[in-house]
Amino acid sequence: MVKSINFFVVWSLLALVPDLCFSLNTLGTGYLYPQFYDRSCPRAQQIVKSIVAKAVAKEARMAASLLRLHFHDCFVKGCDASILLDSAGSLVSEKRSNPNRNSARGFEVIDEIKSALEKVCPHTVSCADIMALAARDSTVFTGGPSWEVPLGRRDSLGASLSGSNNNIPAPNNTFQTILTKFKLKGLDIVDLVALSGSHSIGNARCVSFRQRLYNQTGNSLPDPTLDQSYASQLRARCPKSGGDQNLFFLDFATPTKFDNSYFKNLLSSKGLLSSDQILVTKNQVSLELVKKYAAINELFFEQFAKSMVKMGNISPLTGSRGEIRKHCRKINS
Ligand code: HEM
């Protein structure tokens, strides 16, 4: 009898959790939860997934581009879809920033998802949540881990070009600068190493790592932490001048598969970006983490999922802050 009462009490309390989350979110307390659209748009997650699936089937790299878009959004004013806004009036788009210009991509896929969702449940699903879901689905479609995505973000009413230029780590930043940029967003060294594992998929342009291949005077290697024969392969398509936009796999071993070979590459001095390689050359804690993830894929996947949820929780707009955009590229007028 006592047991069944206890069970009833626990069950009733559990049933109230989504309502409690709803109330907290409405109050604007920043609380996100996976069931946010269960009543208002039950097909939301399925629609995002099917359009991401189609886009990735058409072009494998799109998975990487969508994953990166969420990162570049979250590091600027929080995960609020500010990166998606086009320039208009006094608003200057983050698409013009150094990390995004000629580099950030996937905007058309987000547009397609948004327009499909507007047809099924108008004015309900935020562009910021679409990006968080698309990042998760992209990871899964390329063989990575899955996780439940907390939802309920709203979209920003503005953008920050300076935030985009200053907060997003650059490939030639020092280890300390990159770690500081992560810490400013509430992420730690474990998140930094795990999330850098995103470079298990996708591409980088020659301009993003050229300085590692040449010094001022000749062809000799200024970066001794780069494997010599790998460097000479890279030089073939990333000359001293020209070819700036030529593309290279971030993970030469398994370029379209989300796995821990990125970490194995780092241990054999074959990280493409300086920001990748310094994870093993500049800090003992990050070196140990790289070794751990290189040795046991499962540990990488587990931490990656946790860190993605943490990144996705950076300063969301909830309650009545921000808005649900009709078109992801512009604020509602
Ligand atoms: C730790 C600091 C990081 C730095 C310095 C960095 C830098 C870069 C650079 C320079 C590129 C190539 C851009 C280009 O040449 O066009 C790139 C690509 C990429 N980054 Fe990062 N990144 C960092 C962390 C992250 C994180 C945390 C994520 C995701 C959670 C991420 C996901 C990606 C992906 C998936 C690509 C490939 C994109 C594509 O092929 O379209 N990166 N990153």
mmCIF file of C-alpha atoms and ligand atoms in Angstrom:
data_model
loop_
_atom_site.group_PDB
_atom_site.id
_atom_site.type_symbol
_atom_site.label_atom_id
_atom_site.label_comp_id
_atom_site.label_asym_id
_atom_site.label_seq_id
_atom_site.Cartn_x
_atom_site.Cartn_y
_atom_site.Cartn_z
ATOM 1 C CA MET A 1 0.000 0.000 0.000
ATOM 2 C CA VAL A 2 2.721 2.445 1.135
ATOM 3 C CA LYS A 3 4.792 1.371 -1.851
ATOM 4 C CA SER A 4 1.979 2.067 -4.307
ATOM 5 C CA ILE A 5 1.321 5.486 -2.756
ATOM 6 C CA ASN A 6 4.998 6.326 -3.084
ATOM 7 C CA PHE A 7 4.948 5.179 -6.678
ATOM 8 C CA PHE A 8 1.882 7.324 -7.341
ATOM 9 C CA VAL A 9 3.500 10.390 -5.765
ATOM 10 C CA VAL A 10 6.748 9.949 -7.721
ATOM 11 C CA TRP A 11 4.849 9.310 -10.945
ATOM 12 C CA SER A 12 2.678 12.430 -10.453
ATOM 13 C CA LEU A 13 5.726 14.571 -9.725
ATOM 14 C CA LEU A 14 7.498 13.270 -12.824
ATOM 15 C CA ALA A 15 4.442 14.069 -14.926
ATOM 16 C CA LEU A 16 4.700 17.657 -13.708
ATOM 17 C CA VAL A 17 8.333 18.089 -14.826
ATOM 18 C CA PRO A 18 7.528 19.342 -18.357
ATOM 19 C CA ASP A 19 4.993 21.825 -16.913
ATOM 20 C CA LEU A 20 7.521 23.028 -14.393
ATOM 21 C CA CYS A 21 10.101 23.443 -17.172
ATOM 22 C CA PHE A 22 7.522 25.293 -19.243
ATOM 23 C CA SER A 23 6.847 27.713 -16.383
ATOM 24 C CA LEU A 24 10.549 28.305 -15.766
ATOM 25 C CA ASN A 25 11.118 28.920 -19.463
ATOM 26 C CA THR A 26 8.172 31.304 -19.724
ATOM 27 C CA LEU A 27 9.582 33.263 -16.800
ATOM 28 C CA GLY A 28 12.738 33.746 -18.843
ATOM 29 C CA THR A 29 14.984 31.901 -16.427
ATOM 30 C CA GLY A 30 17.000 30.401 -19.231
ATOM 31 C CA TYR A 31 15.790 26.867 -18.673
ATOM 32 C CA LEU A 32 15.768 24.698 -21.791
ATOM 33 C CA TYR A 33 14.279 21.198 -22.006
ATOM 34 C CA PRO A 34 13.986 18.554 -24.731
ATOM 35 C CA GLN A 35 10.167 18.287 -24.671
ATOM 36 C CA PHE A 36 9.643 21.993 -25.377
ATOM 37 C CA TYR A 37 7.864 21.419 -28.727
ATOM 38 C CA ASP A 38 6.151 18.136 -27.808
ATOM 39 C CA ARG A 39 2.739 19.804 -27.685
ATOM 40 C CA SER A 40 3.196 22.879 -29.868
ATOM 41 C CA CYS A 41 4.996 21.179 -32.764
ATOM 42 C CA PRO A 42 5.301 17.442 -32.243
ATOM 43 C CA ARG A 43 6.814 16.860 -35.687
ATOM 44 C CA ALA A 44 9.525 19.523 -35.303
ATOM 45 C CA GLN A 45 12.436 17.198 -34.578
ATOM 46 C CA GLN A 46 11.448 14.784 -37.338
ATOM 47 C CA ILE A 47 11.234 17.592 -39.898
ATOM 48 C CA VAL A 48 14.666 18.960 -38.983
ATOM 49 C CA LYS A 49 16.141 15.479 -39.144
ATOM 50 C CA SER A 50 14.727 14.640 -42.568
ATOM 51 C CA ILE A 51 15.960 17.863 -44.167
ATOM 52 C CA VAL A 52 19.414 17.512 -42.605
ATOM 53 C CA ALA A 53 19.497 13.886 -43.829
ATOM 54 C CA LYS A 54 18.695 15.013 -47.362
ATOM 55 C CA ALA A 55 21.296 17.802 -47.305
ATOM 56 C CA VAL A 56 24.051 15.537 -45.952
ATOM 57 C CA ALA A 57 23.202 12.810 -48.472
ATOM 58 C CA LYS A 58 23.621 15.418 -51.216
ATOM 59 C CA GLU A 59 26.902 16.755 -49.811
ATOM 60 C CA ALA A 60 28.702 15.021 -46.924
ATOM 61 C CA ARG A 61 30.484 18.219 -45.865
ATOM 62 C CA MET A 62 27.177 19.880 -45.021
ATOM 63 C CA ALA A 63 27.141 17.954 -41.717
ATOM 64 C CA ALA A 64 30.359 19.696 -40.693
ATOM 65 C CA SER A 65 29.118 23.079 -41.836
ATOM 66 C CA LEU A 66 25.899 22.794 -39.802
ATOM 67 C CA LEU A 67 27.785 21.664 -36.706
ATOM 68 C CA ARG A 68 30.136 24.640 -36.963
ATOM 69 C CA LEU A 69 27.269 27.078 -37.504
ATOM 70 C CA HIS A 70 25.853 26.251 -34.068
ATOM 71 C CA PHE A 71 29.293 26.835 -32.473
ATOM 72 C CA HIS A 72 29.771 30.189 -34.222
ATOM 73 C CA ASP A 73 26.279 31.183 -33.145
ATOM 74 C CA CYS A 74 26.629 30.188 -29.481
ATOM 75 C CA PHE A 75 29.963 31.983 -28.960
ATOM 76 C CA VAL A 76 28.432 35.333 -29.967
ATOM 77 C CA LYS A 77 25.737 36.650 -27.607
ATOM 78 C CA GLY A 78 24.683 33.073 -26.849
ATOM 79 C CA CYS A 79 22.777 30.517 -28.937
ATOM 80 C CA ASP A 80 20.282 32.972 -30.375
ATOM 81 C CA ALA A 81 20.575 32.568 -34.167
ATOM 82 C CA SER A 82 22.318 35.954 -34.441
ATOM 83 C CA ILE A 83 24.695 34.415 -37.011
ATOM 84 C CA LEU A 84 21.800 33.868 -39.431
ATOM 85 C CA LEU A 85 20.810 37.521 -39.788
ATOM 86 C CA ASP A 86 21.698 39.251 -43.042
ATOM 87 C CA SER A 87 22.819 42.878 -42.984
ATOM 88 C CA ALA A 88 19.836 45.247 -43.073
ATOM 89 C CA GLY A 89 19.577 48.925 -42.114
ATOM 90 C CA SER A 90 21.946 49.507 -39.206
ATOM 91 C CA LEU A 91 22.360 45.780 -38.550
ATOM 92 C CA VAL A 92 25.727 44.433 -39.703
ATOM 93 C CA SER A 93 25.700 40.703 -40.321
ATOM 94 C CA GLU A 94 28.042 38.353 -38.436
ATOM 95 C CA LYS A 95 28.469 36.620 -41.784
ATOM 96 C CA ARG A 96 31.006 39.396 -42.558
ATOM 97 C CA SER A 97 33.290 38.609 -39.628
ATOM 98 C CA ASN A 98 36.766 37.110 -40.067
ATOM 99 C CA PRO A 99 35.798 33.631 -38.823
ATOM 100 C CA ASN A 100 32.647 33.514 -41.000
ATOM 101 C CA ARG A 101 33.496 35.360 -44.227
ATOM 102 C CA ASN A 102 34.021 32.931 -47.161
ATOM 103 C CA SER A 103 33.799 30.153 -44.622
ATOM 104 C CA ALA A 104 30.529 29.741 -42.695
ATOM 105 C CA ARG A 105 27.992 27.805 -44.731
ATOM 106 C CA GLY A 106 24.746 25.861 -44.445
ATOM 107 C CA PHE A 107 22.425 28.886 -44.349
ATOM 108 C CA GLU A 108 20.258 27.571 -47.203
ATOM 109 C CA VAL A 109 19.656 24.311 -45.328
ATOM 110 C CA ILE A 110 18.512 26.241 -42.240
ATOM 111 C CA ASP A 111 16.197 28.308 -44.488
ATOM 112 C CA GLU A 112 14.699 25.144 -45.940
ATOM 113 C CA ILE A 113 14.080 23.687 -42.476
ATOM 114 C CA LYS A 114 12.525 26.928 -41.268
ATOM 115 C CA SER A 115 10.163 27.188 -44.211
ATOM 116 C CA ALA A 116 9.039 23.561 -43.768
ATOM 117 C CA LEU A 117 8.392 24.201 -40.049
ATOM 118 C CA GLU A 118 6.505 27.441 -40.702
ATOM 119 C CA LYS A 119 4.100 25.450 -42.883
ATOM 120 C CA VAL A 120 3.390 22.841 -40.209
ATOM 121 C CA CYS A 121 3.482 24.999 -37.066
ATOM 122 C CA PRO A 122 3.790 28.692 -37.862
ATOM 123 C CA HIS A 123 5.633 31.023 -35.520
ATOM 124 C CA THR A 124 6.609 28.250 -33.137
ATOM 125 C CA VAL A 125 10.096 26.806 -33.640
ATOM 126 C CA SER A 126 13.020 29.203 -33.240
ATOM 127 C CA CYS A 127 15.925 29.402 -35.668
ATOM 128 C CA ALA A 128 18.286 28.966 -32.694
ATOM 129 C CA ASP A 129 16.659 25.623 -31.808
ATOM 130 C CA ILE A 130 16.772 24.551 -35.468
ATOM 131 C CA MET A 131 20.553 25.050 -35.421
ATOM 132 C CA ALA A 132 20.974 23.095 -32.180
ATOM 133 C CA LEU A 133 18.958 20.179 -33.603
ATOM 134 C CA ALA A 134 20.717 20.318 -36.976
ATOM 135 C CA ALA A 135 24.111 20.170 -35.214
ATOM 136 C CA ARG A 136 23.059 17.045 -33.308
ATOM 137 C CA ASP A 137 21.564 15.369 -36.390
ATOM 138 C CA SER A 138 24.681 16.189 -38.428
ATOM 139 C CA THR A 139 26.849 14.520 -35.810
ATOM 140 C CA VAL A 140 24.667 11.416 -35.817
ATOM 141 C CA PHE A 141 24.496 11.163 -39.624
ATOM 142 C CA THR A 142 28.285 11.152 -39.859
ATOM 143 C CA GLY A 143 28.626 8.367 -37.287
ATOM 144 C CA GLY A 144 28.972 10.376 -34.083
ATOM 145 C CA PRO A 145 27.080 10.194 -30.801
ATOM 146 C CA SER A 146 23.507 11.268 -30.218
ATOM 147 C CA TRP A 147 22.040 13.288 -27.356
ATOM 148 C CA GLU A 148 18.775 14.880 -26.331
ATOM 149 C CA VAL A 149 18.793 18.544 -27.298
ATOM 150 C CA PRO A 150 17.382 20.916 -24.672
ATOM 151 C CA LEU A 151 15.021 23.313 -26.489
ATOM 152 C CA GLY A 152 13.171 26.571 -25.971
ATOM 153 C CA ARG A 153 15.702 29.112 -27.240
ATOM 154 C CA ARG A 154 14.343 32.243 -28.870
ATOM 155 C CA ASP A 155 15.906 34.316 -31.638
ATOM 156 C CA SER A 156 17.881 37.521 -31.218
ATOM 157 C CA LEU A 157 16.777 40.939 -32.390
ATOM 158 C CA GLY A 158 20.321 41.860 -33.387
ATOM 159 C CA ALA A 159 23.793 40.662 -34.291
ATOM 160 C CA SER A 160 27.339 41.452 -33.159
ATOM 161 C CA LEU A 161 30.095 41.709 -35.727
ATOM 162 C CA SER A 162 32.666 42.590 -33.055
ATOM 163 C CA GLY A 163 31.528 39.675 -30.888
ATOM 164 C CA SER A 164 31.955 37.366 -33.850
ATOM 165 C CA ASN A 165 35.456 38.723 -34.563
ATOM 166 C CA ASN A 166 36.605 38.636 -30.943
ATOM 167 C CA ASN A 167 34.883 35.724 -29.186
ATOM 168 C CA ILE A 168 35.309 32.940 -31.726
ATOM 169 C CA PRO A 169 38.786 31.411 -31.390
ATOM 170 C CA ALA A 170 41.119 31.843 -34.357
ATOM 171 C CA PRO A 171 43.319 29.016 -35.657
ATOM 172 C CA ASN A 172 46.526 30.944 -34.859
ATOM 173 C CA ASN A 173 45.494 31.921 -31.298
ATOM 174 C CA THR A 174 47.685 30.623 -28.484
ATOM 175 C CA PHE A 175 46.463 27.759 -26.314
ATOM 176 C CA GLN A 176 45.883 30.191 -23.445
ATOM 177 C CA THR A 177 43.848 32.585 -25.615
ATOM 178 C CA ILE A 178 41.648 29.778 -26.897
ATOM 179 C CA LEU A 179 41.100 28.385 -23.406
ATOM 180 C CA THR A 180 40.266 31.874 -22.135
ATOM 181 C CA LYS A 181 37.706 32.324 -24.937
ATOM 182 C CA PHE A 182 36.091 29.043 -23.918
ATOM 183 C CA LYS A 183 36.129 29.948 -20.214
ATOM 184 C CA LEU A 184 34.439 33.261 -20.950
ATOM 185 C CA LYS A 185 31.547 31.162 -22.286
ATOM 186 C CA GLY A 186 31.471 28.877 -19.252
ATOM 187 C CA LEU A 187 33.309 26.026 -20.967
ATOM 188 C CA ASP A 188 36.424 24.358 -19.553
ATOM 189 C CA ILE A 189 39.480 22.521 -20.844
ATOM 190 C CA VAL A 190 37.567 19.224 -21.062
ATOM 191 C CA ASP A 191 34.938 20.902 -23.262
ATOM 192 C CA LEU A 192 37.679 22.508 -25.359
ATOM 193 C CA VAL A 193 39.364 19.200 -26.146
ATOM 194 C CA ALA A 194 36.144 17.249 -26.705
ATOM 195 C CA LEU A 195 34.538 19.926 -28.889
ATOM 196 C CA SER A 196 37.721 20.331 -30.926
ATOM 197 C CA GLY A 197 36.958 16.745 -31.923
ATOM 198 C CA SER A 198 34.394 18.296 -34.280
ATOM 199 C CA HIS A 199 37.390 18.684 -36.567
ATOM 200 C CA SER A 200 36.971 14.983 -37.172
ATOM 201 C CA ILE A 201 34.772 16.097 -40.092
ATOM 202 C CA GLY A 202 34.815 18.988 -42.542
ATOM 203 C CA ASN A 203 37.330 21.156 -44.320
ATOM 204 C CA ALA A 204 39.614 24.121 -43.802
ATOM 205 C CA ARG A 205 40.982 26.541 -46.347
ATOM 206 C CA CYS A 206 44.666 27.006 -47.088
ATOM 207 C CA VAL A 207 44.555 30.506 -45.500
ATOM 208 C CA SER A 208 43.592 28.972 -42.176
ATOM 209 C CA PHE A 209 46.882 27.090 -41.714
ATOM 210 C CA ARG A 210 49.373 28.418 -44.311
ATOM 211 C CA GLN A 211 51.566 30.101 -41.694
ATOM 212 C CA ARG A 212 52.457 26.642 -40.403
ATOM 213 C CA LEU A 213 53.933 25.610 -43.747
ATOM 214 C CA TYR A 214 56.381 28.439 -44.510
ATOM 215 C CA ASN A 215 58.581 30.933 -42.784
ATOM 216 C CA GLN A 216 59.449 34.405 -44.034
ATOM 217 C CA THR A 217 62.476 33.425 -46.065
ATOM 218 C CA GLY A 218 62.050 30.056 -47.655
ATOM 219 C CA ASN A 219 60.509 26.658 -47.598
ATOM 220 C CA SER A 220 61.879 25.496 -44.295
ATOM 221 C CA LEU A 221 59.354 24.601 -41.639
ATOM 222 C CA PRO A 222 58.627 27.284 -39.048
ATOM 223 C CA ASP A 223 56.315 24.878 -37.210
ATOM 224 C CA PRO A 224 58.350 21.943 -35.912
ATOM 225 C CA THR A 225 55.230 20.320 -34.446
ATOM 226 C CA LEU A 226 53.961 19.427 -37.925
ATOM 227 C CA ASP A 227 54.931 16.096 -39.479
ATOM 228 C CA GLN A 228 57.401 16.862 -42.308
ATOM 229 C CA SER A 229 55.937 14.621 -44.993
ATOM 230 C CA TYR A 230 52.381 15.691 -44.168
ATOM 231 C CA ALA A 231 53.587 19.305 -44.436
ATOM 232 C CA SER A 232 55.045 18.768 -47.884
ATOM 233 C CA GLN A 233 51.784 17.181 -49.078
ATOM 234 C CA LEU A 234 49.933 20.235 -47.803
ATOM 235 C CA ARG A 235 52.388 22.641 -49.492
ATOM 236 C CA ALA A 236 51.581 21.054 -52.861
ATOM 237 C CA ARG A 237 48.103 22.569 -52.771
ATOM 238 C CA CYS A 238 48.671 25.424 -50.349
ATOM 239 C CA PRO A 239 51.441 27.476 -51.956
ATOM 240 C CA LYS A 240 53.227 30.424 -50.354
ATOM 241 C CA SER A 241 50.913 32.768 -52.191
ATOM 242 C CA GLY A 242 47.682 32.035 -54.052
ATOM 243 C CA GLY A 243 45.259 29.176 -53.551
ATOM 244 C CA ASP A 244 43.867 30.809 -50.413
ATOM 245 C CA GLN A 245 40.489 29.118 -50.756
ATOM 246 C CA ASN A 246 41.815 25.629 -51.574
ATOM 247 C CA LEU A 247 40.188 23.092 -49.290
ATOM 248 C CA PHE A 248 41.806 20.432 -47.078
ATOM 249 C CA PHE A 249 40.304 17.788 -44.838
ATOM 250 C CA LEU A 250 40.580 18.615 -41.153
ATOM 251 C CA ASP A 251 40.942 14.872 -40.514
ATOM 252 C CA PHE A 252 42.866 13.370 -43.429
ATOM 253 C CA ALA A 253 42.365 9.808 -42.123
ATOM 254 C CA THR A 254 38.537 9.630 -42.065
ATOM 255 C CA PRO A 255 37.395 13.017 -43.427
ATOM 256 C CA THR A 256 33.642 12.446 -43.496
ATOM 257 C CA LYS A 257 33.332 10.075 -40.557
ATOM 258 C CA PHE A 258 32.826 11.460 -37.065
ATOM 259 C CA ASP A 259 35.283 9.455 -34.955
ATOM 260 C CA ASN A 260 38.378 9.750 -32.790
ATOM 261 C CA SER A 261 40.916 9.587 -35.624
ATOM 262 C CA TYR A 262 41.255 13.374 -35.234
ATOM 263 C CA PHE A 263 42.898 12.742 -31.851
ATOM 264 C CA LYS A 264 45.087 9.974 -33.250
ATOM 265 C CA ASN A 265 46.268 12.417 -35.937
ATOM 266 C CA LEU A 266 47.255 14.933 -33.266
ATOM 267 C CA LEU A 267 49.404 12.328 -31.536
ATOM 268 C CA SER A 268 51.282 11.712 -34.788
ATOM 269 C CA SER A 269 51.823 15.460 -35.431
ATOM 270 C CA LYS A 270 49.230 15.545 -38.205
ATOM 271 C CA GLY A 271 46.759 18.075 -36.903
ATOM 272 C CA LEU A 272 45.881 20.497 -39.696
ATOM 273 C CA LEU A 273 45.339 23.724 -37.755
ATOM 274 C CA SER A 274 47.753 25.166 -35.241
ATOM 275 C CA SER A 275 44.804 25.306 -32.803
ATOM 276 C CA ASP A 276 44.438 21.530 -33.200
ATOM 277 C CA GLN A 277 48.087 20.630 -32.729
ATOM 278 C CA ILE A 278 48.617 22.824 -29.651
ATOM 279 C CA LEU A 279 46.217 20.582 -27.746
ATOM 280 C CA VAL A 280 49.101 18.118 -27.502
ATOM 281 C CA THR A 281 52.093 20.448 -27.459
ATOM 282 C CA LYS A 282 51.221 23.230 -25.026
ATOM 283 C CA ASN A 283 49.357 21.803 -22.090
ATOM 284 C CA GLN A 284 49.724 18.605 -20.091
ATOM 285 C CA VAL A 285 46.027 18.344 -19.154
ATOM 286 C CA SER A 286 44.828 18.651 -22.731
ATOM 287 C CA LEU A 287 47.528 16.208 -23.881
ATOM 288 C CA GLU A 288 46.216 13.597 -21.442
ATOM 289 C CA LEU A 289 42.658 14.185 -22.667
ATOM 290 C CA VAL A 290 43.742 13.793 -26.300
ATOM 291 C CA LYS A 291 45.461 10.502 -25.403
ATOM 292 C CA LYS A 292 42.327 9.290 -23.636
ATOM 293 C CA TYR A 293 40.011 10.121 -26.555
ATOM 294 C CA ALA A 294 42.485 8.687 -29.082
ATOM 295 C CA ALA A 295 42.567 5.432 -27.114
ATOM 296 C CA ILE A 296 38.839 5.024 -26.395
ATOM 297 C CA ASN A 297 36.322 6.344 -28.909
ATOM 298 C CA GLU A 298 33.438 5.797 -26.496
ATOM 299 C CA LEU A 299 34.933 8.233 -23.955
ATOM 300 C CA PHE A 300 35.230 10.879 -26.677
ATOM 301 C CA PHE A 301 31.614 10.375 -27.767
ATOM 302 C CA GLU A 302 30.297 10.558 -24.204
ATOM 303 C CA GLN A 303 32.122 13.784 -23.433
ATOM 304 C CA PHE A 304 31.345 15.301 -26.837
ATOM 305 C CA ALA A 305 27.599 14.863 -26.262
ATOM 306 C CA LYS A 306 27.850 16.447 -22.792
ATOM 307 C CA SER A 307 29.929 19.361 -24.029
ATOM 308 C CA MET A 308 27.563 20.007 -26.945
ATOM 309 C CA VAL A 309 24.655 20.309 -24.511
ATOM 310 C CA LYS A 310 26.762 22.666 -22.385
ATOM 311 C CA MET A 311 27.676 24.784 -25.420
ATOM 312 C CA GLY A 312 24.033 24.811 -26.526
ATOM 313 C CA ASN A 313 23.075 26.265 -23.144
ATOM 314 C CA ILE A 314 25.194 29.412 -23.536
ATOM 315 C CA SER A 315 22.989 32.423 -22.672
ATOM 316 C CA PRO A 316 19.773 31.409 -24.438
ATOM 317 C CA LEU A 317 16.947 33.910 -24.830
ATOM 318 C CA THR A 318 13.840 32.463 -23.175
ATOM 319 C CA GLY A 319 10.412 33.560 -22.016
ATOM 320 C CA SER A 320 9.477 36.800 -23.731
ATOM 321 C CA ARG A 321 13.042 37.815 -24.583
ATOM 322 C CA GLY A 322 13.877 37.894 -28.272
ATOM 323 C CA GLU A 323 11.353 36.513 -30.723
ATOM 324 C CA ILE A 324 10.492 33.541 -32.912
ATOM 325 C CA ARG A 325 11.632 34.711 -36.332
ATOM 326 C CA LYS A 326 9.492 34.018 -39.367
ATOM 327 C CA HIS A 327 12.551 34.016 -41.634
ATOM 328 C CA CYS A 328 15.871 33.127 -40.072
ATOM 329 C CA ARG A 329 17.726 35.790 -42.074
ATOM 330 C CA LYS A 330 15.777 38.773 -40.767
ATOM 331 C CA ILE A 331 14.047 39.983 -37.644
ATOM 332 C CA ASN A 332 10.239 40.201 -37.724
ATOM 333 C CA SER A 333 9.118 43.703 -38.505
HETATM 334 C C1 HEM B 1 38.951 25.369 -30.407
HETATM 335 C C2 HEM B 1 38.921 26.389 -31.188
HETATM 336 C C3 HEM B 1 38.564 26.293 -32.634
HETATM 337 C C4 HEM B 1 39.208 26.897 -33.649
HETATM 338 C C5 HEM B 1 40.433 27.796 -33.538
HETATM 339 C C6 HEM B 1 38.549 26.518 -34.872
HETATM 340 C C7 HEM B 1 38.906 26.943 -36.126
HETATM 341 C C8 HEM B 1 38.394 26.448 -37.307
HETATM 342 C C9 HEM B 1 38.857 26.810 -38.613
HETATM 343 C C10 HEM B 1 39.956 27.820 -38.905
HETATM 344 C C11 HEM B 1 38.167 26.081 -39.508
HETATM 345 C C12 HEM B 1 38.314 26.119 -41.021
HETATM 346 C C13 HEM B 1 37.623 27.344 -41.575
HETATM 347 C C14 HEM B 1 37.972 27.634 -43.000
HETATM 348 O O1 HEM B 1 39.140 27.552 -43.350
HETATM 349 O O2 HEM B 1 37.050 27.978 -43.776
HETATM 350 C C15 HEM B 1 37.244 25.263 -38.769
HETATM 351 C C16 HEM B 1 36.357 24.375 -39.340
HETATM 352 C C17 HEM B 1 35.442 23.663 -38.626
HETATM 353 N N1 HEM B 1 35.190 23.772 -37.264
HETATM 354 FE FE1 HEM B 1 36.364 24.685 -35.912
HETATM 355 N N2 HEM B 1 37.507 25.688 -34.567
HETATM 356 C C18 HEM B 1 37.464 25.533 -33.210
HETATM 357 C C19 HEM B 1 36.520 24.828 -32.496
HETATM 358 C C20 HEM B 1 35.415 24.225 -33.070
HETATM 359 C C21 HEM B 1 34.276 23.762 -32.340
HETATM 360 C C22 HEM B 1 34.082 23.920 -30.837
HETATM 361 C C23 HEM B 1 33.413 23.209 -33.246
HETATM 362 C C24 HEM B 1 32.063 22.597 -33.054
HETATM 363 C C25 HEM B 1 31.497 22.377 -31.898
HETATM 364 C C26 HEM B 1 34.059 23.317 -34.542
HETATM 365 C C27 HEM B 1 33.575 22.797 -35.715
HETATM 366 C C28 HEM B 1 34.186 22.929 -36.950
HETATM 367 C C29 HEM B 1 33.787 22.179 -38.124
HETATM 368 C C30 HEM B 1 32.763 21.059 -38.161
HETATM 369 C C31 HEM B 1 34.558 22.668 -39.190
HETATM 370 C C32 HEM B 1 34.458 22.267 -40.666
HETATM 371 C C33 HEM B 1 33.384 23.146 -41.312
HETATM 372 C C34 HEM B 1 33.120 22.884 -42.785
HETATM 373 O O3 HEM B 1 33.712 22.002 -43.398
HETATM 374 O O4 HEM B 1 32.275 23.626 -43.336
HETATM 375 N N3 HEM B 1 35.247 23.954 -34.401
HETATM 376 N N4 HEM B 1 37.384 25.508 -37.421
#
